[in-house]
Amino acid sequence: MSGCGCGIENGAGPFSKGRELVEFVWNAHGGTVRDQPIRNGGLEAICQGCGEDFILQTYVGSCPHCNGVHAVAPMNPTSENIQFGGKGFTLAEV
Ligand SMILES: [Zn+2]
């Protein structure tokens, strides 16, 4: 998979895990991706911080229960590919 055109070749990428993926998506395409709605109304997610179900509606989003930050690579947005930024990680730190 190299057809994205992100120009990201060093380190973090769409196959990163956890916080690295969250930061990758946050910064992808100059920050224009993170707020875009995921097609088909979002992805069903299970928060990896508190275990509650929620819908990830944008490529970077927060759990409404604990504010845990989750993200999914825009090239492959499926529930299985949702990554969690880690406990205590908030978007204010990005
Ligand atoms: Zn949560």
PDB file of C-alpha atoms and ligand atoms in Angstrom:
ATOM      1  CA  MET A   1       0.000   0.000   0.000  1.00  0.00           C
ATOM      2  CA  SER A   2       1.811   3.075  -1.200  1.00  0.00           C
ATOM      3  CA  GLY A   3      -0.761   4.945  -3.244  1.00  0.00           C
ATOM      4  CA  CYS A   4      -1.997   7.268  -0.559  1.00  0.00           C
ATOM      5  CA  GLY A   5       0.232  10.150  -1.475  1.00  0.00           C
ATOM      6  CA  CYS A   6       0.647  11.235   2.091  1.00  0.00           C
ATOM      7  CA  GLY A   7       4.368  11.575   1.611  1.00  0.00           C
ATOM      8  CA  ILE A   8       4.926   9.927   4.936  1.00  0.00           C
ATOM      9  CA  GLU A   9       7.868   7.622   4.686  1.00  0.00           C
ATOM     10  CA  ASN A  10       9.669   7.942   7.948  1.00  0.00           C
ATOM     11  CA  GLY A  11       8.410   6.112  10.967  1.00  0.00           C
ATOM     12  CA  ALA A  12       4.711   6.369  11.609  1.00  0.00           C
ATOM     13  CA  GLY A  13       2.322   5.201   8.938  1.00  0.00           C
ATOM     14  CA  PRO A  14      -1.080   3.716   8.356  1.00  0.00           C
ATOM     15  CA  PHE A  15       0.067   0.410   9.781  1.00  0.00           C
ATOM     16  CA  SER A  16       1.346   1.832  13.020  1.00  0.00           C
ATOM     17  CA  LYS A  17      -0.275   0.781  16.242  1.00  0.00           C
ATOM     18  CA  GLY A  18      -1.684   2.570  19.206  1.00  0.00           C
ATOM     19  CA  ARG A  19      -0.713   6.129  19.871  1.00  0.00           C
ATOM     20  CA  GLU A  20       1.610   6.212  16.877  1.00  0.00           C
ATOM     21  CA  LEU A  21      -1.322   5.512  14.567  1.00  0.00           C
ATOM     22  CA  VAL A  22      -3.464   8.100  16.334  1.00  0.00           C
ATOM     23  CA  GLU A  23      -0.781  10.715  15.828  1.00  0.00           C
ATOM     24  CA  PHE A  24      -0.275   9.635  12.241  1.00  0.00           C
ATOM     25  CA  VAL A  25      -3.948  10.091  11.388  1.00  0.00           C
ATOM     26  CA  TRP A  26      -4.101  13.326  13.355  1.00  0.00           C
ATOM     27  CA  ASN A  27      -1.325  14.776  11.236  1.00  0.00           C
ATOM     28  CA  ALA A  28      -2.187  13.102   7.923  1.00  0.00           C
ATOM     29  CA  HIS A  29      -2.671  15.398   4.975  1.00  0.00           C
ATOM     30  CA  GLY A  30      -1.870  18.451   7.041  1.00  0.00           C
ATOM     31  CA  GLY A  31      -4.553  17.676   9.598  1.00  0.00           C
ATOM     32  CA  THR A  32      -7.394  17.667   7.096  1.00  0.00           C
ATOM     33  CA  VAL A  33      -8.258  13.999   7.574  1.00  0.00           C
ATOM     34  CA  ARG A  34      -8.877  13.771  11.278  1.00  0.00           C
ATOM     35  CA  ASP A  35     -12.250  15.542  11.319  1.00  0.00           C
ATOM     36  CA  GLN A  36     -13.653  13.907   8.232  1.00  0.00           C
ATOM     37  CA  PRO A  37     -16.648  11.650   8.785  1.00  0.00           C
ATOM     38  CA  ILE A  38     -16.101   7.974   8.219  1.00  0.00           C
ATOM     39  CA  ARG A  39     -18.291   6.735   5.417  1.00  0.00           C
ATOM     40  CA  ASN A  40     -21.432   4.793   6.197  1.00  0.00           C
ATOM     41  CA  GLY A  41     -21.976   6.667   9.419  1.00  0.00           C
ATOM     42  CA  GLY A  42     -18.926   5.654  11.351  1.00  0.00           C
ATOM     43  CA  LEU A  43     -17.511   2.510  12.869  1.00  0.00           C
ATOM     44  CA  GLU A  44     -18.677   0.563  15.841  1.00  0.00           C
ATOM     45  CA  ALA A  45     -15.914   0.710  18.381  1.00  0.00           C
ATOM     46  CA  ILE A  46     -15.267  -0.780  21.752  1.00  0.00           C
ATOM     47  CA  CYS A  47     -13.288   1.643  23.830  1.00  0.00           C
ATOM     48  CA  GLN A  48      -9.939   0.178  24.691  1.00  0.00           C
ATOM     49  CA  GLY A  49      -9.765   2.414  27.722  1.00  0.00           C
ATOM     50  CA  CYS A  50     -13.078   1.769  29.475  1.00  0.00           C
ATOM     51  CA  GLY A  51     -14.667  -1.020  27.450  1.00  0.00           C
ATOM     52  CA  GLU A  52     -17.816   0.883  26.503  1.00  0.00           C
ATOM     53  CA  ASP A  53     -19.273   0.753  23.013  1.00  0.00           C
ATOM     54  CA  PHE A  54     -19.313   3.893  20.958  1.00  0.00           C
ATOM     55  CA  ILE A  55     -19.395   4.982  17.339  1.00  0.00           C
ATOM     56  CA  LEU A  56     -16.212   6.383  15.901  1.00  0.00           C
ATOM     57  CA  GLN A  57     -17.630   8.990  13.547  1.00  0.00           C
ATOM     58  CA  THR A  58     -14.453  10.648  12.377  1.00  0.00           C
ATOM     59  CA  TYR A  59     -10.995   9.234  11.673  1.00  0.00           C
ATOM     60  CA  VAL A  60      -9.831  10.547  15.004  1.00  0.00           C
ATOM     61  CA  GLY A  61     -12.401  10.556  17.769  1.00  0.00           C
ATOM     62  CA  SER A  62     -12.832  10.282  21.491  1.00  0.00           C
ATOM     63  CA  CYS A  63     -14.799   7.831  23.558  1.00  0.00           C
ATOM     64  CA  PRO A  64     -17.804   9.724  24.979  1.00  0.00           C
ATOM     65  CA  HIS A  65     -17.458   7.856  28.246  1.00  0.00           C
ATOM     66  CA  CYS A  66     -13.807   8.346  29.171  1.00  0.00           C
ATOM     67  CA  ASN A  67     -12.454  10.645  26.422  1.00  0.00           C
ATOM     68  CA  GLY A  68     -10.023   7.951  25.323  1.00  0.00           C
ATOM     69  CA  VAL A  69      -8.673   8.870  21.910  1.00  0.00           C
ATOM     70  CA  HIS A  70      -9.120   6.413  19.068  1.00  0.00           C
ATOM     71  CA  ALA A  71      -8.234   6.602  15.413  1.00  0.00           C
ATOM     72  CA  VAL A  72      -8.400   4.514  12.290  1.00  0.00           C
ATOM     73  CA  ALA A  73      -6.338   4.749   9.130  1.00  0.00           C
ATOM     74  CA  PRO A  74      -8.433   6.377   6.395  1.00  0.00           C
ATOM     75  CA  MET A  75      -7.190   3.855   3.851  1.00  0.00           C
ATOM     76  CA  ASN A  76      -8.658   0.949   5.722  1.00  0.00           C
ATOM     77  CA  PRO A  77     -11.357   2.082   8.121  1.00  0.00           C
ATOM     78  CA  THR A  78     -12.697  -1.028   9.788  1.00  0.00           C
ATOM     79  CA  SER A  79     -13.531  -1.677  13.394  1.00  0.00           C
ATOM     80  CA  GLU A  80     -10.649  -4.121  13.655  1.00  0.00           C
ATOM     81  CA  ASN A  81      -8.188  -1.420  12.677  1.00  0.00           C
ATOM     82  CA  ILE A  82      -9.190   1.122  15.293  1.00  0.00           C
ATOM     83  CA  GLN A  83      -6.242   2.037  17.457  1.00  0.00           C
ATOM     84  CA  PHE A  84      -6.278   3.502  20.935  1.00  0.00           C
ATOM     85  CA  GLY A  85      -4.030   6.332  22.002  1.00  0.00           C
ATOM     86  CA  GLY A  86      -3.605   4.953  25.486  1.00  0.00           C
ATOM     87  CA  LYS A  87      -4.905   5.774  28.903  1.00  0.00           C
ATOM     88  CA  GLY A  88      -4.388   9.384  29.825  1.00  0.00           C
ATOM     89  CA  PHE A  89      -3.711  10.413  26.244  1.00  0.00           C
ATOM     90  CA  THR A  90      -5.896  13.300  25.104  1.00  0.00           C
ATOM     91  CA  LEU A  91      -6.054  15.280  21.923  1.00  0.00           C
ATOM     92  CA  ALA A  92      -4.718  18.289  23.784  1.00  0.00           C
ATOM     93  CA  GLU A  93      -1.351  16.566  23.880  1.00  0.00           C
ATOM     94  CA  VAL A  94      -1.058  15.903  20.181  1.00  0.00           C
TER      95      VAL A  94
HETATM   96 ZN    ZN B   1     -13.858   4.898  26.994  1.00  0.00          ZN
END
